[in-house]
Short mmCIF file of C-alpha atoms in Angstrom, two decimals:
data_model
loop_
_atom_site.label_atom_id
_atom_site.label_comp_id
_atom_site.label_asym_id
_atom_site.label_seq_id
_atom_site.Cartn_x
_atom_site.Cartn_y
_atom_site.Cartn_z
CA MET A 1 -20.15 -13.52 -2.59
CA ARG A 2 -16.95 -15.01 -1.21
CA ASP A 3 -16.80 -18.07 1.01
CA PHE A 4 -16.52 -16.67 4.54
CA MET A 5 -15.21 -20.02 5.80
CA LYS A 6 -11.99 -19.47 3.82
CA PRO A 7 -9.22 -16.90 4.36
CA GLY A 8 -9.52 -13.80 2.22
CA ARG A 9 -10.99 -10.34 2.26
CA SER A 10 -14.32 -8.90 1.31
CA VAL A 11 -14.65 -6.36 -1.46
CA ALA A 12 -14.78 -2.82 -0.01
CA ILE A 13 -18.10 -1.02 -0.58
CA ALA A 14 -18.88 2.67 -0.12
CA GLU A 15 -21.08 5.40 -1.54
CA ASN A 16 -19.26 8.72 -1.36
CA GLY A 17 -15.68 8.05 -2.32
CA MET A 18 -13.00 5.38 -2.30
CA ALA A 19 -9.26 4.85 -2.61
CA ALA A 20 -7.28 1.67 -3.19
CA THR A 21 -3.50 1.60 -2.73
CA SER A 22 -0.78 -0.90 -1.81
CA HIS A 23 -0.15 0.71 1.59
CA PRO A 24 -2.77 1.26 4.33
CA ALA A 25 -1.41 4.67 5.31
CA ALA A 26 -1.64 5.88 1.70
CA THR A 27 -5.24 4.69 1.39
CA LEU A 28 -6.15 6.38 4.66
CA ALA A 29 -4.48 9.64 3.56
CA ALA A 30 -6.43 9.61 0.29
CA VAL A 31 -9.75 8.98 2.03
CA GLU A 32 -9.05 11.74 4.55
CA VAL A 33 -8.41 14.16 1.67
CA LEU A 34 -11.74 13.14 0.11
CA ARG A 35 -13.59 13.59 3.41
CA ALA A 36 -12.05 17.04 3.80
CA GLY A 37 -13.52 18.16 0.47
CA GLY A 38 -10.73 17.24 -1.91
CA ASN A 39 -11.41 15.51 -5.18
CA ALA A 40 -9.94 12.37 -6.75
CA ILE A 41 -6.89 14.21 -8.11
CA ASP A 42 -6.05 15.72 -4.72
CA ALA A 43 -6.43 12.34 -3.04
CA ALA A 44 -4.37 10.44 -5.62
CA ILE A 45 -1.46 12.89 -5.37
CA ALA A 46 -1.63 12.67 -1.57
CA ALA A 47 -1.42 8.88 -1.74
CA VAL A 48 1.46 8.60 -4.23
CA ALA A 49 3.44 11.39 -2.54
CA LEU A 50 3.08 9.67 0.82
CA GLN A 51 4.17 6.34 -0.67
CA GLY A 52 7.25 8.11 -2.01
CA VAL A 53 8.19 8.58 1.66
CA ILE A 54 7.00 5.34 3.25
CA ASP A 55 7.64 3.05 0.23
CA PRO A 56 10.98 4.59 -0.85
CA HIS A 57 12.20 1.49 -2.67
CA MET A 58 9.11 1.64 -4.90
CA THR A 59 8.50 5.27 -5.77
CA GLY A 60 9.27 8.90 -4.99
CA ILE A 61 9.81 12.37 -6.37
CA GLY A 62 12.94 11.09 -8.10
CA GLY A 63 10.74 8.95 -10.35
CA ASP A 64 8.16 9.13 -13.13
CA CYS A 65 4.40 8.75 -13.42
CA PHE A 66 1.49 8.26 -15.79
CA ALA A 67 -2.20 8.86 -15.09
CA LEU A 68 -5.62 8.49 -16.67
CA PHE A 69 -8.31 10.87 -15.46
CA LYS A 70 -12.01 10.65 -16.25
CA PRO A 71 -13.81 13.81 -15.06
CA ALA A 72 -17.37 13.13 -13.97
CA ASN A 73 -18.74 15.18 -16.87
CA GLY A 74 -15.90 15.14 -19.36
CA GLN A 75 -13.80 13.03 -21.66
CA PRO A 76 -10.94 10.84 -20.38
CA ILE A 77 -7.47 12.35 -20.55
CA ALA A 78 -3.99 10.91 -20.10
CA ILE A 79 -0.90 12.58 -18.74
CA ASN A 80 2.62 11.43 -19.49
CA GLY A 81 4.91 12.29 -16.60
CA SER A 82 7.94 10.37 -17.81
CA GLY A 83 11.38 11.93 -17.84
CA ARG A 84 13.81 12.47 -20.68
CA ALA A 85 17.42 11.59 -21.33
CA PRO A 86 19.95 14.43 -21.03
CA ALA A 87 20.56 16.56 -24.11
CA ASN A 88 24.11 15.21 -24.25
CA ALA A 89 23.03 11.54 -24.17
CA ASP A 90 23.70 10.70 -27.78
CA CYS A 91 23.91 7.02 -28.70
CA ALA A 92 27.30 7.64 -30.36
CA TRP A 93 28.73 8.87 -27.04
CA PHE A 94 28.03 5.51 -25.41
CA ALA A 95 29.55 3.64 -28.36
CA GLU A 96 32.68 5.78 -28.15
CA HIS A 97 32.97 4.83 -24.48
CA GLY A 98 32.70 1.11 -25.23
CA MET A 99 29.23 0.57 -23.77
CA ASP A 100 26.70 -1.86 -25.24
CA GLN A 101 24.14 -1.44 -22.46
CA ILE A 102 23.35 1.09 -19.75
CA PRO A 103 24.22 -0.20 -16.24
CA ASP A 104 21.12 0.03 -14.08
CA GLY A 105 22.99 1.48 -11.10
CA SER A 106 24.84 4.15 -13.04
CA ALA A 107 24.20 7.85 -13.51
CA HIS A 108 23.53 7.13 -17.19
CA ALA A 109 20.44 5.16 -16.15
CA VAL A 110 18.92 8.28 -14.57
CA THR A 111 16.53 10.21 -16.78
CA VAL A 112 15.21 13.54 -15.56
CA PRO A 113 12.46 12.69 -13.03
CA GLY A 114 9.03 13.54 -14.42
CA ALA A 115 6.67 12.90 -11.51
CA VAL A 116 6.82 16.30 -9.79
CA ASP A 117 5.98 18.24 -12.93
CA ALA A 118 3.01 15.94 -13.61
CA TRP A 119 1.74 16.26 -10.03
CA CYS A 120 1.94 20.03 -10.25
CA ARG A 121 0.07 20.16 -13.57
CA LEU A 122 -2.66 17.79 -12.44
CA SER A 123 -3.13 19.65 -9.17
CA ALA A 124 -3.32 23.06 -10.86
CA ASP A 125 -5.57 21.95 -13.71
CA HIS A 126 -7.88 19.44 -12.04
CA GLY A 127 -7.38 19.49 -8.26
CA ARG A 128 -9.55 21.29 -5.75
CA LYS A 129 -7.51 21.68 -2.55
CA GLY A 130 -4.09 22.71 -3.86
CA LEU A 131 -0.70 21.06 -3.87
CA ASP A 132 0.09 22.08 -0.30
CA ALA A 133 -2.88 20.09 1.02
CA ALA A 134 -2.07 17.09 -1.19
CA LEU A 135 1.56 16.94 -0.03
CA ALA A 136 0.80 17.47 3.67
CA PRO A 137 0.63 13.74 4.60
CA ALA A 138 3.95 13.03 2.87
CA ILE A 139 5.62 16.00 4.56
CA GLN A 140 4.40 14.87 7.97
CA ALA A 141 5.62 11.30 7.45
CA ALA A 142 9.05 12.40 6.23
CA GLU A 143 9.42 14.90 9.07
CA GLU A 144 7.93 13.01 12.03
CA GLY A 145 8.62 9.45 10.90
CA TYR A 146 6.74 6.33 9.86
CA VAL A 147 6.89 2.63 10.67
CA LEU A 148 7.60 -0.12 8.14
CA THR A 149 4.83 -2.53 7.21
CA PRO A 150 5.61 -6.22 6.52
CA ARG A 151 5.79 -6.25 2.70
CA VAL A 152 7.76 -2.99 2.66
CA ALA A 153 10.25 -4.49 5.12
CA LEU A 154 10.53 -7.70 3.09
CA ASP A 155 11.36 -5.84 -0.12
CA TRP A 156 13.66 -3.38 1.66
CA ALA A 157 15.79 -6.24 2.98
CA ARG A 158 15.64 -8.19 -0.30
CA TYR A 159 17.02 -5.29 -2.32
CA ALA A 160 19.25 -3.63 0.26
CA GLU A 161 22.34 -4.19 -1.87
CA ARG A 162 21.02 -1.67 -4.40
CA VAL A 163 21.58 1.16 -1.92
CA ALA A 164 24.51 -0.47 -0.12
CA ALA A 165 26.62 0.29 -3.19
CA HIS A 166 26.10 4.06 -2.77
CA GLU A 167 27.48 5.66 0.39
CA ASP A 168 24.92 8.45 0.78
CA ALA A 169 21.99 6.13 0.05
CA ALA A 170 23.30 3.48 2.43
CA ARG A 171 23.58 6.05 5.22
CA MET A 172 19.93 7.00 4.72
CA PHE A 173 18.27 3.67 3.98
CA LEU A 174 20.47 1.20 5.85
CA PRO A 175 20.83 2.68 9.35
CA ASP A 176 23.40 0.81 11.41
CA GLY A 177 24.39 -0.98 8.22
CA ARG A 178 21.22 -3.05 7.85
CA ALA A 179 17.75 -2.84 6.40
CA PRO A 180 15.09 -1.74 8.91
CA ALA A 181 12.59 -4.42 9.93
CA ALA A 182 8.80 -4.38 10.11
CA GLY A 183 7.78 -2.02 12.90
CA ASP A 184 11.02 -0.03 12.78
CA ARG A 185 10.67 3.72 12.52
CA MET A 186 12.28 5.79 9.76
CA ARG A 187 12.46 9.51 8.92
CA ASN A 188 13.76 11.63 6.06
CA PRO A 189 13.91 15.29 7.16
CA ALA A 190 15.77 16.35 4.00
CA LEU A 191 12.95 15.00 1.84
CA ALA A 192 10.42 16.76 4.08
CA ARG A 193 12.15 20.09 3.39
CA THR A 194 12.09 19.48 -0.36
CA LEU A 195 8.41 18.51 -0.30
CA ARG A 196 7.64 21.70 1.67
CA ARG A 197 9.37 23.74 -1.00
CA ILE A 198 7.43 22.01 -3.76
CA ALA A 199 4.17 22.59 -1.88
CA ARG A 200 5.04 26.27 -1.57
CA GLU A 201 6.75 27.02 -4.89
CA GLY A 202 5.51 24.32 -7.28
CA ARG A 203 7.64 22.65 -9.95
CA ALA A 204 10.38 25.32 -9.85
CA ALA A 205 11.36 24.11 -6.37
CA PHE A 206 12.43 20.80 -7.90
CA TYR A 207 13.56 21.61 -11.45
CA GLU A 208 15.39 24.84 -10.72
CA GLY A 209 17.52 26.19 -7.88
CA ALA A 210 19.16 24.28 -5.07
CA VAL A 211 17.46 20.89 -5.54
CA ALA A 212 18.23 20.65 -9.26
CA GLU A 213 21.75 21.93 -8.64
CA GLU A 214 22.47 19.25 -6.05
CA ILE A 215 21.01 16.44 -8.15
CA THR A 216 22.96 17.42 -11.27
CA ALA A 217 26.15 17.76 -9.20
CA VAL A 218 25.65 14.31 -7.65
CA LEU A 219 25.05 12.80 -11.09
CA ALA A 220 28.03 14.62 -12.61
CA GLY A 221 30.20 13.24 -9.84
CA LYS A 222 29.22 9.76 -11.00
CA GLY A 223 29.87 10.47 -14.67
CA GLY A 224 26.40 11.66 -15.63
CA LEU A 225 25.69 13.94 -18.59
CA HIS A 226 22.85 15.90 -16.95
CA THR A 227 22.73 19.69 -16.89
CA ALA A 228 20.59 22.33 -15.21
CA GLU A 229 18.96 22.95 -18.59
CA ASP A 230 17.83 19.31 -18.76
CA PHE A 231 15.98 19.71 -15.47
CA ALA A 232 14.52 23.13 -16.24
CA GLY A 233 13.20 21.84 -19.57
CA GLN A 234 11.36 18.79 -18.20
CA VAL A 235 7.64 18.99 -18.95
CA SER A 236 4.79 16.49 -18.72
CA GLU A 237 2.26 16.19 -21.54
CA TYR A 238 -1.47 15.69 -21.78
CA CYS A 239 -2.42 13.24 -24.50
CA GLU A 240 -5.41 11.30 -25.75
CA PRO A 241 -5.75 7.78 -24.35
CA ILE A 242 -5.59 4.83 -26.73
CA GLY A 243 -8.23 2.13 -26.44
CA ALA A 244 -9.68 -1.16 -27.61
CA ASP A 245 -13.14 -2.68 -27.31
CA TYR A 246 -13.60 -5.85 -25.26
CA ARG A 247 -16.98 -7.57 -24.96
CA GLY A 248 -19.13 -4.47 -24.63
CA HIS A 249 -16.50 -2.48 -22.74
CA ARG A 250 -13.63 -0.26 -23.81
CA LEU A 251 -10.22 -0.49 -22.18
CA LEU A 252 -8.22 2.75 -22.17
CA GLU A 253 -4.46 3.01 -21.76
CA CYS A 254 -1.86 5.76 -22.05
CA PRO A 255 -0.23 5.90 -25.49
CA PRO A 256 3.46 5.12 -26.08
CA ASN A 257 6.08 5.53 -24.67
CA GLY A 258 4.22 3.34 -22.16
CA GLN A 259 3.47 -0.33 -22.80
CA GLY A 260 -0.31 0.13 -22.61
CA LEU A 261 -0.46 -0.92 -26.26
CA ALA A 262 0.61 -4.41 -25.19
CA ALA A 263 -2.32 -4.67 -22.75
CA LEU A 264 -4.72 -3.66 -25.53
CA LEU A 265 -3.19 -6.18 -27.92
CA ILE A 266 -3.50 -9.01 -25.40
CA ALA A 267 -7.14 -8.09 -24.81
CA ARG A 268 -7.87 -7.94 -28.54
CA ILE A 269 -6.22 -11.30 -29.16
CA LEU A 270 -8.09 -12.93 -26.26
CA GLU A 271 -11.43 -11.55 -27.45
CA GLY A 272 -11.24 -14.15 -30.22
CA PHE A 273 -11.52 -16.93 -27.60
CA ASP A 274 -14.40 -17.55 -25.22
CA LEU A 275 -12.49 -17.52 -21.94
CA GLY A 276 -15.73 -17.77 -19.98
CA ALA A 277 -16.77 -21.02 -21.66
CA PRO A 278 -17.42 -23.85 -19.13
CA LYS A 279 -15.45 -26.28 -21.29
CA LEU A 280 -12.23 -24.34 -20.73
CA GLY A 281 -10.20 -25.30 -17.69
CA ASP A 282 -7.59 -23.31 -15.75
CA ALA A 283 -4.76 -24.68 -17.88
CA ASP A 284 -6.57 -23.59 -21.07
CA ARG A 285 -7.02 -20.03 -19.82
CA ILE A 286 -3.42 -19.76 -18.59
CA HIS A 287 -2.21 -21.13 -21.93
CA LEU A 288 -4.24 -18.65 -23.99
CA LEU A 289 -3.11 -15.71 -21.84
CA ALA A 290 0.50 -16.87 -22.23
CA GLU A 291 0.22 -17.12 -26.01
CA ALA A 292 -1.48 -13.74 -26.35
CA THR A 293 1.15 -12.20 -24.07
CA LYS A 294 4.02 -13.55 -26.15
CA ALA A 295 2.50 -12.17 -29.35
CA ALA A 296 1.72 -8.76 -27.85
CA TYR A 297 5.09 -8.33 -26.13
CA ARG A 298 6.87 -9.17 -29.35
CA GLN A 299 5.14 -6.19 -30.97
CA ARG A 300 5.80 -4.03 -27.92
CA ASP A 301 9.53 -4.67 -28.08
CA LEU A 302 9.62 -3.95 -31.80
CA LEU A 303 7.56 -0.77 -31.80
CA VAL A 304 7.10 1.05 -28.50
CA ALA A 305 9.38 4.01 -27.89
CA ASP A 306 9.09 7.78 -27.59
CA PRO A 307 6.54 8.70 -30.31
CA ALA A 308 8.24 12.06 -30.84
CA PHE A 309 11.20 10.12 -32.27
CA SER A 310 9.68 6.84 -33.50
CA PRO A 311 6.00 7.27 -34.37
CA PHE A 312 3.84 4.45 -35.71
CA ASP A 313 0.14 3.94 -36.43
CA VAL A 314 -1.39 2.64 -33.18
CA GLU A 315 -4.80 2.16 -34.81
CA GLU A 316 -3.27 -0.03 -37.48
CA VAL A 317 -1.59 -2.22 -34.85
CA LEU A 318 -4.94 -2.60 -33.07
CA SER A 319 -6.90 -3.20 -36.27
CA ASP A 320 -8.85 -6.41 -36.94
CA ARG A 321 -6.48 -7.34 -39.75
CA PHE A 322 -3.33 -6.94 -37.67
CA VAL A 323 -4.76 -8.65 -34.56
CA GLU A 324 -6.10 -11.59 -36.56
CA ARG A 325 -2.59 -12.14 -37.92
CA LEU A 326 -1.31 -12.39 -34.33
CA ARG A 327 -4.20 -14.57 -33.16
CA ARG A 328 -4.24 -17.07 -36.05
CA PRO A 329 -1.22 -19.22 -34.99
CA ILE A 330 -2.58 -19.72 -31.44
CA THR A 331 -4.10 -23.13 -30.71
CA LEU A 332 -5.18 -24.75 -27.46
CA ASP A 333 -2.83 -27.71 -27.65
CA ARG A 334 0.58 -26.22 -28.42
CA ALA A 335 2.80 -23.48 -26.98
CA LEU A 336 4.43 -21.31 -29.60
CA GLU A 337 8.07 -20.20 -29.58
CA SER A 338 8.86 -17.53 -26.99
CA ASP A 339 11.28 -14.68 -27.64
CA ALA A 340 14.21 -14.09 -25.31
CA PHE A 341 14.13 -10.69 -23.65
CA ASP A 342 17.33 -8.64 -23.59
CA GLY A 343 16.06 -5.63 -21.64
CA PRO A 344 15.94 -4.99 -17.89
CA ALA A 345 13.37 -6.64 -15.63
CA HIS A 346 11.89 -4.92 -12.58
CA ARG A 347 8.93 -5.07 -10.19
CA ASP A 348 9.02 -1.81 -8.28
CA THR A 349 6.12 0.59 -8.66
CA VAL A 350 3.10 1.91 -6.77
CA TYR A 351 -0.36 2.12 -8.28
CA VAL A 352 -3.23 4.15 -6.82
CA THR A 353 -6.84 4.53 -7.84
CA VAL A 354 -9.37 7.00 -6.42
CA VAL A 355 -13.02 7.76 -7.19
CA ASP A 356 -14.70 10.70 -5.46
CA ARG A 357 -18.34 11.43 -4.63
CA ASP A 358 -18.83 13.30 -7.92
CA ARG A 359 -17.48 10.19 -9.73
CA ASN A 360 -14.28 11.77 -10.95
CA ALA A 361 -12.03 8.73 -11.44
CA VAL A 362 -8.23 8.60 -11.38
CA SER A 363 -5.90 5.77 -12.38
CA PHE A 364 -2.38 6.74 -11.28
CA ILE A 365 1.00 4.99 -11.33
CA ASN A 366 4.36 6.21 -10.02
CA SER A 367 7.71 4.41 -10.12
CA LEU A 368 11.48 4.39 -9.57
CA PHE A 369 11.85 1.43 -12.02
CA PHE A 370 14.17 -0.95 -10.10
CA ALA A 371 14.04 -1.33 -6.32
CA PHE A 372 15.49 1.91 -4.93
CA GLY A 373 15.86 3.05 -8.54
CA SER A 374 19.48 3.69 -9.43
CA GLY A 375 20.46 3.73 -5.76
CA ILE A 376 21.89 7.23 -6.34
CA TYR A 377 20.79 9.62 -3.59
CA ALA A 378 21.10 13.38 -3.21
CA PRO A 379 21.41 13.74 0.59
CA ARG A 380 20.74 17.46 1.10
CA CYS A 381 17.41 17.35 -0.74
CA GLY A 382 16.56 13.76 0.21
CA VAL A 383 15.87 12.62 -3.38
CA LEU A 384 16.47 9.03 -4.47
CA LEU A 385 16.78 8.86 -8.26
CA GLN A 386 15.14 6.40 -10.63
CA ASN A 387 16.98 4.39 -13.26
CA ARG A 388 14.42 4.39 -16.05
CA GLY A 389 17.17 5.06 -18.60
CA ALA A 390 18.31 1.46 -18.14
CA GLY A 391 15.35 0.63 -20.36
CA PHE A 392 16.95 2.33 -23.35
CA ARG A 393 18.75 0.28 -26.00
CA LEU A 394 22.18 1.25 -27.37
CA ASP A 395 21.48 -0.07 -30.86
CA PRO A 396 21.00 2.97 -33.13
CA ARG A 397 18.69 0.92 -35.37
CA HIS A 398 16.22 0.28 -32.53
CA PRO A 399 13.33 2.74 -31.99
CA ASN A 400 14.03 2.66 -28.24
CA CYS A 401 17.69 3.64 -28.62
CA ILE A 402 18.79 6.40 -26.26
CA GLY A 403 18.92 9.92 -27.68
CA PRO A 404 18.99 13.55 -26.54
CA GLY A 405 15.76 14.52 -24.82
CA LYS A 406 14.21 11.14 -25.53
CA ARG A 407 11.86 9.19 -23.23
CA PRO A 408 12.44 5.41 -22.86
CA LEU A 409 9.87 2.66 -23.17
CA HIS A 410 7.98 2.55 -19.89
CA THR A 411 6.50 -0.52 -18.26
CA ILE A 412 4.29 1.43 -15.83
CA ILE A 413 0.71 1.71 -17.09
CA PRO A 414 -2.57 2.85 -15.52
CA GLY A 415 -5.76 1.33 -16.92
CA LEU A 416 -9.34 2.60 -17.18
CA LEU A 417 -12.32 0.47 -18.19
CA MET A 418 -15.25 2.28 -19.79
CA ARG A 419 -18.79 1.23 -20.70
CA ASN A 420 -21.30 3.33 -22.66
CA GLY A 421 -19.09 6.40 -22.23
CA ASP A 422 -18.86 6.05 -18.42
CA ALA A 423 -15.86 5.04 -16.36
CA VAL A 424 -16.66 1.74 -14.67
CA MET A 425 -13.26 0.61 -13.35
CA PRO A 426 -10.02 2.51 -12.93
CA TYR A 427 -7.41 -0.14 -12.19
CA GLY A 428 -3.79 -1.09 -12.41
CA VAL A 429 -1.45 -3.99 -11.73
CA MET A 430 2.02 -3.19 -10.46
CA GLY A 431 4.85 -5.52 -11.31
CA GLY A 432 7.19 -4.22 -14.00
CA GLN A 433 7.11 -6.34 -17.14
CA TYR A 434 4.02 -8.19 -15.86
CA GLN A 435 1.75 -5.16 -15.94
CA ALA A 436 0.27 -5.46 -19.44
CA ALA A 437 -0.47 -9.17 -18.93
CA GLY A 438 -1.91 -8.31 -15.52
CA HIS A 439 -4.28 -5.76 -17.04
CA ALA A 440 -5.63 -8.38 -19.44
CA HIS A 441 -5.99 -11.00 -16.68
CA ILE A 442 -7.99 -8.69 -14.40
CA LEU A 443 -10.09 -7.50 -17.35
CA SER A 444 -11.04 -11.06 -18.25
CA ARG A 445 -11.87 -12.01 -14.67
CA VAL A 446 -14.18 -9.02 -14.23
CA VAL A 447 -15.87 -8.94 -17.65
CA GLU A 448 -16.14 -12.64 -18.50
CA HIS A 449 -16.37 -14.25 -15.08
CA GLY A 450 -18.21 -11.55 -13.16
CA ASP A 451 -15.58 -11.22 -10.43
CA ASP A 452 -15.69 -8.14 -8.24
CA PRO A 453 -12.36 -6.26 -8.01
CA GLN A 454 -11.27 -8.10 -4.87
CA ALA A 455 -12.12 -11.54 -6.23
CA ALA A 456 -10.34 -10.76 -9.50
CA SER A 457 -7.24 -9.63 -7.61
CA ASP A 458 -7.26 -12.75 -5.43
CA ARG A 459 -7.09 -15.20 -8.36
CA PRO A 460 -3.83 -17.10 -8.98
CA ARG A 461 -1.57 -15.48 -11.58
CA SER A 462 0.75 -16.61 -14.33
CA PHE A 463 3.16 -14.79 -16.61
CA SER A 464 4.88 -15.94 -19.77
CA PHE A 465 8.06 -13.92 -20.19
CA ASP A 466 11.59 -14.48 -21.47
CA GLY A 467 10.89 -18.09 -22.41
CA VAL A 468 9.43 -19.16 -19.05
CA LEU A 469 5.81 -19.47 -17.93
CA GLN A 470 5.90 -18.40 -14.29
CA LEU A 471 3.13 -19.78 -12.09
CA GLU A 472 2.17 -18.70 -8.61
CA PRO A 473 2.24 -21.71 -6.24
CA THR A 474 -1.53 -21.44 -5.66
CA ILE A 475 -1.85 -23.04 -9.11
CA SER A 476 -2.05 -26.84 -8.88
CA GLU A 477 0.62 -29.33 -9.89
CA GLU A 478 -1.92 -30.88 -12.28
CA VAL A 479 -2.34 -27.59 -14.13
CA ARG A 480 1.43 -27.13 -14.29
CA ALA A 481 1.87 -30.62 -15.76
CA ASP A 482 -0.86 -29.93 -18.33
CA LEU A 483 0.90 -26.73 -19.42
CA ALA A 484 4.24 -28.51 -19.65
CA ARG A 485 2.67 -31.12 -21.93
CA ARG A 486 1.65 -28.30 -24.28
CA GLY A 487 5.28 -27.24 -24.56
CA HIS A 488 5.54 -24.50 -21.93
CA LYS A 489 8.72 -24.25 -19.89
CA THR A 490 7.16 -23.68 -16.47
CA ALA A 491 8.56 -22.49 -13.14
CA TRP A 492 7.07 -21.55 -9.81
CA ALA A 493 7.27 -17.79 -9.33
CA ASP A 494 9.87 -16.86 -6.71
CA GLU A 495 7.73 -13.93 -5.50
CA PRO A 496 4.14 -12.77 -6.01
CA LEU A 497 3.24 -11.58 -9.50
CA GLY A 498 2.25 -7.94 -9.35
CA GLY A 499 -0.08 -6.02 -7.11
CA CYS A 500 -3.57 -4.96 -8.17
CA GLN A 501 -5.78 -2.08 -7.12
CA ALA A 502 -9.21 -1.53 -8.68
CA ILE A 503 -12.49 0.29 -8.03
CA TRP A 504 -15.70 -0.78 -9.76
CA ILE A 505 -18.23 2.05 -10.18
CA ASP A 506 -21.77 0.65 -10.00
CA HIS A 507 -23.67 3.55 -11.54
CA ALA A 508 -27.05 1.85 -11.14
CA LYS A 509 -26.74 1.30 -7.38
CA GLY A 510 -24.65 4.40 -6.76
CA VAL A 511 -21.92 2.47 -4.94
CA LEU A 512 -18.20 1.83 -5.32
CA LEU A 513 -16.60 -1.60 -4.95
CA GLY A 514 -12.88 -1.68 -4.27
CA GLY A 515 -10.23 -4.35 -4.22
CA THR A 516 -6.55 -4.39 -3.33
CA ASP A 517 -3.96 -7.10 -3.52
CA HIS A 518 -3.20 -9.53 -0.71
CA ARG A 519 0.28 -9.68 -2.24
CA LYS A 520 0.96 -6.23 -0.76
CA ASP A 521 0.15 -4.48 2.53
CA GLY A 522 -2.60 -2.24 1.19
CA ILE A 523 -6.33 -1.81 1.60
CA ALA A 524 -9.28 -0.43 -0.33
CA LEU A 525 -11.34 1.92 1.80
CA GLY A 526 -14.28 4.23 1.22
CA TYR A 527 -16.72 6.36 3.15
#
């Protein structure tokens, strides 16, 4: 029970169904779909599609997605809705043109968006109400307008230069030459028309015909290598989740090309330490998470890529022998060397979780990669395009090197915690590179400390990345000094670390407990 004398929010509790998102309108839309007879898949698609309209710097139909779905009476499944590089995107082409990295605002950073195909497959295979019902809230918002909430407005203004560099995008997203403020009203009628077509015609409305033709023409005009065949050939894939045991629970993640493996590695490394022990202080726990993160991310950057091109044995990497080798050098008194990171950093994603009255559970994440993605906008269809291809390397020796039809390493990861074969917590932590570390942090708080989802989300966060241990300013100066004495290069985080949504399924009581991050605008709400 939280201290009601202090600022904060209570965990949401409901019996019949619940949604947790980073935007109140998206949560409300999801709950309304549930109340109207839709299931968790219908509600999750409704929420992420709506956020693609009202959170356009974070996500949209020009982006990618991943999801974990646990049917009430079935086995968990994963879907990979990440897009592929054009067939003409050979590493040698970039070398011939003198490029050693892919500019994040260029057409070359745009992979074929995968989200729409994944939404269509999930809706057809597992939804109850149909795609038209799921997309209705997004269509209405794009057509009739929506007002900006405070965190959306803050990020919009902070990253306005990403669309200012592209004339069509600036015209849409910077009316009167400036970012809209909290309470300002925005519309996107072109996007509404495209969403209506998708609701009516399915994936063909996006990957074939006028929409695909405009997008490929816009990209070609900026030097892109994309063709109509690249769009027509985009397909999402069902796959088996990967997992690792953690103190009587099992954490499930999507397999590569996502970074879920890193979250599992961090959890496996930390299981060798008793993080719940009273003798450990805050600095000890932050230190151990930092050391486990460094070890896991080192393996991520060496291994994770499109498994169709660069397969490796996931079970071997998660084995006791391999994990013990990573855990052995970690001590409580000394920070180990941290690798420099030479890839792109980003923080722009939306994560949604929904559980319905039948206890179907969905963990769903959708992203444009950077804020406003590439900044490249197709004005007639209203589609802002991601820049996930900026995550590719241009070193032909690296498993994540760009190649024809290849998917890049993805930072976006949904999580699903299981116990005794039942889903007990679908959850996710937005925040780009932070996400795998965030999964492990929330896992530890819930399993070892008994936090409910809201309490776990409220805890101060830290992140060791690219040689620096970032600390949220809610962590004390004493803890920071302690960490510095152990050899960590520390810095106060310049913005909040990530954004968590989680729903705990209490099967014994028959209730749902939901939490959502105070670092965003969202809410958890059930009925």
